[in-house]
Amino acid sequence: MTQESWTVTGPQAIDLARVRTLDATVIGGRIDVVAHDDPTRTDTRVEVHSVVGRPLDVRLEGTALRVGYGPFVAGWKGFLERFRTYTGKDAADVHVAVPATTQVKVATVQGEALVAGVRDGARLATVSGSVMTSRTRGELRVDTVSGEVSASEHDGPVRMDSVSGGLTATGSLHSLRLDSVSGSVTVDTRTTPSEITVSAVSADVLVRLPDPDAMDYAIRCVSGRLLVDGAEQRGSARSFHQPARYGRGSPVRVSAVSGDVTVLRGAPDETPWDGSPVEDAPVDADAPAWGSPGTRGAASSDGPVDR
């Protein structure tokens, strides 16, 4: 197994071949991981623009590349717990250009992170830095304490966990599970997911769907406002239950304690994520608007949401 290592104290560029996995950790500053525009390129380039404090380690073991301050401690949750109250000044500004098929893991403490264009999934974690992904594919997992998270134009399943950082996911989302204590949650999907599960305590939740009639709903909002397709659900404990109007519905499970919950009808994508043709939904000209009190199967109750 080929092993190479570099100790970086200032601006430096490192060119590598045959990298299949990237594991990057920065404390402060910024790290960008961007896939090559040319899908046939297999090389990797690490560009360090600045380093403050401790030197940055770059290590290649076979096809596994590590950039940062060593491996994660006790996994991702351990990393977040270890650095939750960190006050050090270590910082680096790093740009990594990778093949689109690289498996990517990125973690920051206070630093910002961007992952763009990778097609084999990504995992990110931050304590208080902002995290962004753009036009990624595959399974996406993000953990944050207070940093803002934005996944733009993602194609694949999404899992996000937050304490107080806001969560946003858009694109062709296959399935979603988002958990937040007080950070707002926004979902805008162009394709119908296989399932959506959102759990929030005091966070506002907004979900936009291309075909709400294809979903099976169980939504509960204890003390906030519950608005479904323009119709406000009233009651001491606001809840909304409705099966799919055709076919086997994809489950939508949303639970919020004190935040507002809004479900909207969005514009459908012209092409499904897997490239298969879209089947026409049955048309019922006499059916009332989705989300209205007269919708077939709709019910508003004070009972608990099925989880």
CSV table of C-alpha atoms in Angstrom, one decimal:
chain,number,residue,atom,x,y,z
A,1,MET,CA,0.0,0.0,0.0
A,2,THR,CA,1.4,3.4,-1.0
A,3,GLN,CA,1.8,5.8,1.9
A,4,GLU,CA,2.7,9.5,1.5
A,5,SER,CA,2.3,12.4,3.9
A,6,TRP,CA,2.8,16.1,4.0
A,7,THR,CA,2.9,18.7,6.8
A,8,VAL,CA,1.5,21.9,5.4
A,9,THR,CA,2.3,25.2,7.2
A,10,GLY,CA,1.4,27.7,4.4
A,11,PRO,CA,0.2,27.9,0.8
A,12,GLN,CA,0.9,24.7,-1.0
A,13,ALA,CA,-0.5,22.5,-3.8
A,14,ILE,CA,-0.4,18.7,-3.9
A,15,ASP,CA,-1.3,16.6,-6.9
A,16,LEU,CA,-2.4,13.0,-6.4
A,17,ALA,CA,-3.7,10.1,-8.4
A,18,ARG,CA,-6.2,7.3,-7.8
A,19,VAL,CA,-8.0,8.8,-4.7
A,20,ARG,CA,-11.3,7.0,-4.0
A,21,THR,CA,-12.1,8.4,-0.5
A,22,LEU,CA,-11.6,11.8,1.1
A,23,ASP,CA,-11.7,12.3,4.9
A,24,ALA,CA,-11.2,16.0,5.7
A,25,THR,CA,-11.3,17.9,9.0
A,26,VAL,CA,-10.7,21.6,9.6
A,27,ILE,CA,-11.3,23.6,12.8
A,28,GLY,CA,-11.8,27.2,11.5
A,29,GLY,CA,-11.5,28.7,8.0
A,30,ARG,CA,-13.0,27.0,5.0
A,31,ILE,CA,-12.9,23.8,3.0
A,32,ASP,CA,-14.3,23.3,-0.5
A,33,VAL,CA,-14.5,19.9,-2.1
A,34,VAL,CA,-15.5,20.2,-5.7
A,35,ALA,CA,-15.8,17.5,-8.4
A,36,HIS,CA,-13.9,18.0,-11.7
A,37,ASP,CA,-16.0,19.4,-14.5
A,38,ASP,CA,-14.5,16.7,-16.7
A,39,PRO,CA,-16.0,13.3,-15.6
A,40,THR,CA,-13.1,11.4,-17.1
A,41,ARG,CA,-10.5,13.0,-14.8
A,42,THR,CA,-9.2,10.7,-12.1
A,43,ASP,CA,-6.6,13.0,-10.4
A,44,THR,CA,-7.0,14.9,-7.2
A,45,ARG,CA,-5.5,18.2,-6.3
A,46,VAL,CA,-5.2,19.7,-2.8
A,47,GLU,CA,-4.7,23.4,-2.7
A,48,VAL,CA,-4.0,24.9,0.7
A,49,HIS,CA,-4.3,28.7,0.5
A,50,SER,CA,-3.5,29.6,4.2
A,51,VAL,CA,-2.8,27.9,7.5
A,52,VAL,CA,-3.2,29.6,11.0
A,53,GLY,CA,-2.0,27.8,14.1
A,54,ARG,CA,-1.2,24.1,13.9
A,55,PRO,CA,0.1,22.7,10.6
A,56,LEU,CA,-2.3,20.8,8.4
A,57,ASP,CA,-1.7,17.2,7.8
A,58,VAL,CA,-2.2,15.6,4.4
A,59,ARG,CA,-1.9,11.8,4.2
A,60,LEU,CA,-2.5,9.3,1.4
A,61,GLU,CA,-2.8,5.6,2.3
A,62,GLY,CA,-3.5,3.6,-0.8
A,63,THR,CA,-6.5,5.3,-2.3
A,64,ALA,CA,-7.7,7.0,1.0
A,65,LEU,CA,-6.8,10.6,1.4
A,66,ARG,CA,-7.0,12.4,4.8
A,67,VAL,CA,-6.7,16.2,5.1
A,68,GLY,CA,-6.8,18.0,8.4
A,69,TYR,CA,-6.0,17.3,12.0
A,70,GLY,CA,-6.2,13.5,12.3
A,71,PRO,CA,-9.1,11.0,12.3
A,72,PHE,CA,-12.4,11.6,13.9
A,73,VAL,CA,-12.6,10.7,17.6
A,74,ALA,CA,-15.3,8.1,18.5
A,75,GLY,CA,-17.1,8.7,15.2
A,76,TRP,CA,-19.1,11.7,14.1
A,77,LYS,CA,-21.1,12.2,17.3
A,78,GLY,CA,-17.8,12.0,19.2
A,79,PHE,CA,-16.3,14.7,17.0
A,80,LEU,CA,-19.2,17.1,17.6
A,81,GLU,CA,-19.1,16.5,21.4
A,82,ARG,CA,-15.4,16.9,21.6
A,83,PHE,CA,-15.3,20.3,19.9
A,84,ARG,CA,-18.7,21.7,21.0
A,85,THR,CA,-16.9,24.2,23.4
A,86,TYR,CA,-13.7,24.5,21.5
A,87,THR,CA,-12.1,28.0,21.6
A,88,GLY,CA,-8.8,27.4,19.7
A,89,LYS,CA,-7.6,29.5,16.8
A,90,ASP,CA,-6.5,26.8,14.3
A,91,ALA,CA,-7.8,27.6,10.8
A,92,ALA,CA,-7.1,26.7,7.2
A,93,ASP,CA,-8.4,27.7,3.8
A,94,VAL,CA,-8.4,24.5,1.6
A,95,HIS,CA,-9.7,23.6,-1.8
A,96,VAL,CA,-9.8,20.0,-2.9
A,97,ALA,CA,-10.6,19.0,-6.5
A,98,VAL,CA,-11.7,15.4,-6.8
A,99,PRO,CA,-13.1,12.9,-9.3
A,100,ALA,CA,-16.9,12.9,-9.2
A,101,THR,CA,-17.0,9.3,-7.9
A,102,THR,CA,-15.0,10.1,-4.7
A,103,GLN,CA,-16.6,9.2,-1.4
A,104,VAL,CA,-16.4,12.3,0.7
A,105,LYS,CA,-16.5,13.0,4.4
A,106,VAL,CA,-16.0,16.5,5.7
A,107,ALA,CA,-16.1,17.9,9.3
A,108,THR,CA,-15.5,21.4,10.6
A,109,VAL,CA,-15.7,23.1,14.0
A,110,GLN,CA,-16.2,26.8,13.2
A,111,GLY,CA,-15.2,26.7,9.6
A,112,GLU,CA,-17.4,26.8,6.5
A,113,ALA,CA,-17.7,23.8,4.2
A,114,LEU,CA,-18.8,23.3,0.6
A,115,VAL,CA,-19.2,20.0,-1.2
A,116,ALA,CA,-20.2,20.2,-4.9
A,117,GLY,CA,-20.7,17.8,-7.8
A,118,VAL,CA,-19.8,14.5,-6.2
A,119,ARG,CA,-21.9,11.5,-7.3
A,120,ASP,CA,-21.3,8.8,-4.7
A,121,GLY,CA,-22.8,10.4,-1.6
A,122,ALA,CA,-21.3,12.6,1.1
A,123,ARG,CA,-21.2,12.9,4.8
A,124,LEU,CA,-20.7,16.2,6.6
A,125,ALA,CA,-20.6,17.4,10.2
A,126,THR,CA,-20.1,20.8,11.9
A,127,VAL,CA,-20.3,22.4,15.3
A,128,SER,CA,-21.0,26.0,14.4
A,129,GLY,CA,-19.8,26.5,10.8
A,130,SER,CA,-22.1,26.8,7.8
A,131,VAL,CA,-22.3,23.7,5.5
A,132,MET,CA,-23.4,23.8,1.9
A,133,THR,CA,-23.8,21.1,-0.8
A,134,SER,CA,-24.6,21.7,-4.4
A,135,ARG,CA,-25.6,19.3,-7.2
A,136,THR,CA,-24.6,16.2,-5.2
A,137,ARG,CA,-25.9,12.7,-5.8
A,138,GLY,CA,-26.2,9.6,-3.6
A,139,GLU,CA,-26.8,9.3,0.1
A,140,LEU,CA,-26.3,12.6,1.9
A,141,ARG,CA,-25.9,12.8,5.7
A,142,VAL,CA,-25.3,16.0,7.7
A,143,ASP,CA,-25.0,16.6,11.4
A,144,THR,CA,-24.8,20.1,13.0
A,145,VAL,CA,-25.0,21.7,16.4
A,146,SER,CA,-25.7,25.3,15.5
A,147,GLY,CA,-24.3,25.7,12.0
A,148,GLU,CA,-26.7,26.4,9.1
A,149,VAL,CA,-27.0,23.5,6.6
A,150,SER,CA,-28.1,23.9,3.0
A,151,ALA,CA,-28.3,21.1,0.4
A,152,SER,CA,-29.1,22.5,-3.0
A,153,GLU,CA,-30.1,20.5,-6.0
A,154,HIS,CA,-29.4,17.1,-4.4
A,155,ASP,CA,-30.3,13.9,-6.1
A,156,GLY,CA,-30.8,11.1,-3.6
A,157,PRO,CA,-31.8,10.3,0.0
A,158,VAL,CA,-31.1,12.9,2.7
A,159,ARG,CA,-30.6,12.6,6.5
A,160,MET,CA,-30.0,15.7,8.6
A,161,ASP,CA,-29.8,16.2,12.4
A,162,SER,CA,-29.5,19.6,14.1
A,163,VAL,CA,-29.7,21.2,17.5
A,164,SER,CA,-30.2,24.9,16.6
A,165,GLY,CA,-28.9,25.2,13.0
A,166,GLY,CA,-31.4,25.6,10.2
A,167,LEU,CA,-31.8,22.8,7.7
A,168,THR,CA,-32.7,23.2,4.0
A,169,ALA,CA,-32.9,20.5,1.4
A,170,THR,CA,-33.9,21.0,-2.3
A,171,GLY,CA,-33.7,19.0,-5.5
A,172,SER,CA,-34.9,15.5,-6.5
A,173,LEU,CA,-35.1,14.0,-3.0
A,174,HIS,CA,-35.7,10.2,-2.8
A,175,SER,CA,-36.3,10.0,0.9
A,176,LEU,CA,-35.9,12.4,3.8
A,177,ARG,CA,-35.4,12.2,7.6
A,178,LEU,CA,-34.7,15.5,9.3
A,179,ASP,CA,-34.5,16.1,13.1
A,180,SER,CA,-34.2,19.5,14.7
A,181,VAL,CA,-34.6,21.0,18.1
A,182,SER,CA,-34.9,24.7,17.4
A,183,GLY,CA,-33.5,25.2,13.9
A,184,SER,CA,-36.0,25.8,11.1
A,185,VAL,CA,-36.6,23.0,8.5
A,186,THR,CA,-37.3,23.6,4.8
A,187,VAL,CA,-37.8,20.9,2.2
A,188,ASP,CA,-38.5,21.6,-1.5
A,189,THR,CA,-38.5,18.5,-3.7
A,190,ARG,CA,-39.2,18.3,-7.4
A,191,THR,CA,-39.9,14.5,-7.3
A,192,THR,CA,-42.1,12.5,-5.0
A,193,PRO,CA,-40.0,10.9,-2.2
A,194,SER,CA,-40.5,7.4,-1.0
A,195,GLU,CA,-40.9,8.8,2.5
A,196,ILE,CA,-40.6,12.0,4.5
A,197,THR,CA,-40.0,12.1,8.3
A,198,VAL,CA,-39.5,15.5,10.1
A,199,SER,CA,-39.3,15.9,13.8
A,200,ALA,CA,-39.0,19.3,15.4
A,201,VAL,CA,-39.4,20.8,18.9
A,202,SER,CA,-39.6,24.5,18.6
A,203,ALA,CA,-38.7,24.9,14.9
A,204,ASP,CA,-40.8,26.0,12.0
A,205,VAL,CA,-41.3,23.4,9.3
A,206,LEU,CA,-42.0,24.0,5.6
A,207,VAL,CA,-42.5,21.1,3.1
A,208,ARG,CA,-43.1,21.7,-0.6
A,209,LEU,CA,-44.2,18.7,-2.7
A,210,PRO,CA,-44.8,18.2,-6.5
A,211,ASP,CA,-47.7,15.8,-6.1
A,212,PRO,CA,-49.3,16.0,-2.7
A,213,ASP,CA,-52.1,13.6,-3.8
A,214,ALA,CA,-49.5,10.8,-3.9
A,215,MET,CA,-48.6,11.1,-0.2
A,216,ASP,CA,-50.0,9.5,2.9
A,217,TYR,CA,-50.1,12.2,5.6
A,218,ALA,CA,-49.8,12.1,9.4
A,219,ILE,CA,-48.9,15.6,10.6
A,220,ARG,CA,-49.1,16.9,14.2
A,221,CYS,CA,-48.5,20.4,15.5
A,222,VAL,CA,-49.1,20.9,19.2
A,223,SER,CA,-49.2,24.6,19.7
A,224,GLY,CA,-48.0,26.2,16.4
A,225,ARG,CA,-50.0,26.9,13.2
A,226,LEU,CA,-50.7,24.0,10.9
A,227,LEU,CA,-51.3,25.0,7.2
A,228,VAL,CA,-51.9,22.3,4.6
A,229,ASP,CA,-52.2,23.6,0.9
A,230,GLY,CA,-53.7,26.8,2.0
A,231,ALA,CA,-56.2,25.3,4.5
A,232,GLU,CA,-55.5,26.0,8.2
A,233,GLN,CA,-56.1,23.0,10.5
A,234,ARG,CA,-57.7,24.2,13.7
A,235,GLY,CA,-58.1,22.6,17.1
A,236,SER,CA,-56.5,22.4,20.5
A,237,ALA,CA,-53.9,20.0,19.2
A,238,ARG,CA,-53.6,20.5,15.4
A,239,SER,CA,-53.3,17.3,13.4
A,240,PHE,CA,-53.9,16.3,9.8
A,241,HIS,CA,-54.4,12.8,8.5
A,242,GLN,CA,-55.1,11.9,4.9
A,243,PRO,CA,-54.3,8.8,2.8
A,244,ALA,CA,-53.1,9.1,-0.8
A,245,ARG,CA,-55.8,9.8,-3.3
A,246,TYR,CA,-54.4,7.2,-5.7
A,247,GLY,CA,-51.9,4.3,-5.6
A,248,ARG,CA,-49.9,3.4,-2.6
A,249,GLY,CA,-49.0,6.6,-0.9
A,250,SER,CA,-45.6,7.6,0.3
A,251,PRO,CA,-45.7,8.3,4.0
A,252,VAL,CA,-45.2,11.9,5.2
A,253,ARG,CA,-44.7,12.1,9.0
A,254,VAL,CA,-44.2,15.5,10.5
A,255,SER,CA,-44.2,16.3,14.2
A,256,ALA,CA,-43.6,19.7,15.8
A,257,VAL,CA,-44.2,20.9,19.4
A,258,SER,CA,-44.3,24.7,19.2
A,259,GLY,CA,-43.2,25.5,15.7
A,260,ASP,CA,-45.5,26.2,12.7
A,261,VAL,CA,-45.9,23.5,10.1
A,262,THR,CA,-46.7,24.4,6.4
A,263,VAL,CA,-47.2,21.9,3.6
A,264,LEU,CA,-47.4,23.4,0.1
A,265,ARG,CA,-47.9,22.2,-3.5
A,266,GLY,CA,-44.9,22.8,-5.7
A,267,ALA,CA,-44.0,22.4,-9.3
A,268,PRO,CA,-43.3,18.8,-10.4
A,269,ASP,CA,-40.0,17.9,-12.1
A,270,GLU,CA,-40.2,17.1,-15.8
A,271,THR,CA,-37.8,14.2,-15.5
A,272,PRO,CA,-37.8,11.7,-12.6
A,273,TRP,CA,-34.5,11.1,-10.8
A,274,ASP,CA,-34.1,7.6,-12.2
A,275,GLY,CA,-35.0,8.6,-15.8
A,276,SER,CA,-38.1,6.5,-15.9
A,277,PRO,CA,-41.3,7.9,-17.6
A,278,VAL,CA,-43.9,9.6,-15.4
A,279,GLU,CA,-47.2,7.8,-15.1
A,280,ASP,CA,-50.3,9.9,-15.4
A,281,ALA,CA,-52.3,10.2,-12.2
A,282,PRO,CA,-56.0,9.4,-12.4
A,283,VAL,CA,-58.1,12.5,-12.8
A,284,ASP,CA,-61.2,13.2,-10.7
A,285,ALA,CA,-62.9,16.3,-11.9
A,286,ASP,CA,-65.3,16.4,-9.0
A,287,ALA,CA,-62.8,16.0,-6.3
A,288,PRO,CA,-62.2,19.0,-4.0
A,289,ALA,CA,-58.8,20.7,-3.8
A,290,TRP,CA,-56.2,18.8,-1.9
A,291,GLY,CA,-55.9,19.8,1.7
A,292,SER,CA,-59.4,21.3,1.9
A,293,PRO,CA,-61.9,20.1,4.5
A,294,GLY,CA,-63.8,18.1,1.9
A,295,THR,CA,-60.9,16.2,0.5
A,296,ARG,CA,-61.5,12.5,0.3
A,297,GLY,CA,-59.9,10.7,3.3
A,298,ALA,CA,-58.8,14.0,4.9
A,299,ALA,CA,-59.3,14.2,8.7
A,300,SER,CA,-58.4,16.8,11.3
A,301,SER,CA,-58.2,15.4,14.8
A,302,ASP,CA,-56.7,16.0,18.2
A,303,GLY,CA,-55.2,12.5,18.3
A,304,PRO,CA,-51.6,11.6,18.2
A,305,VAL,CA,-49.7,11.1,14.9
A,306,ASP,CA,-48.9,7.5,14.0
A,307,ARG,CA,-45.1,7.2,14.1
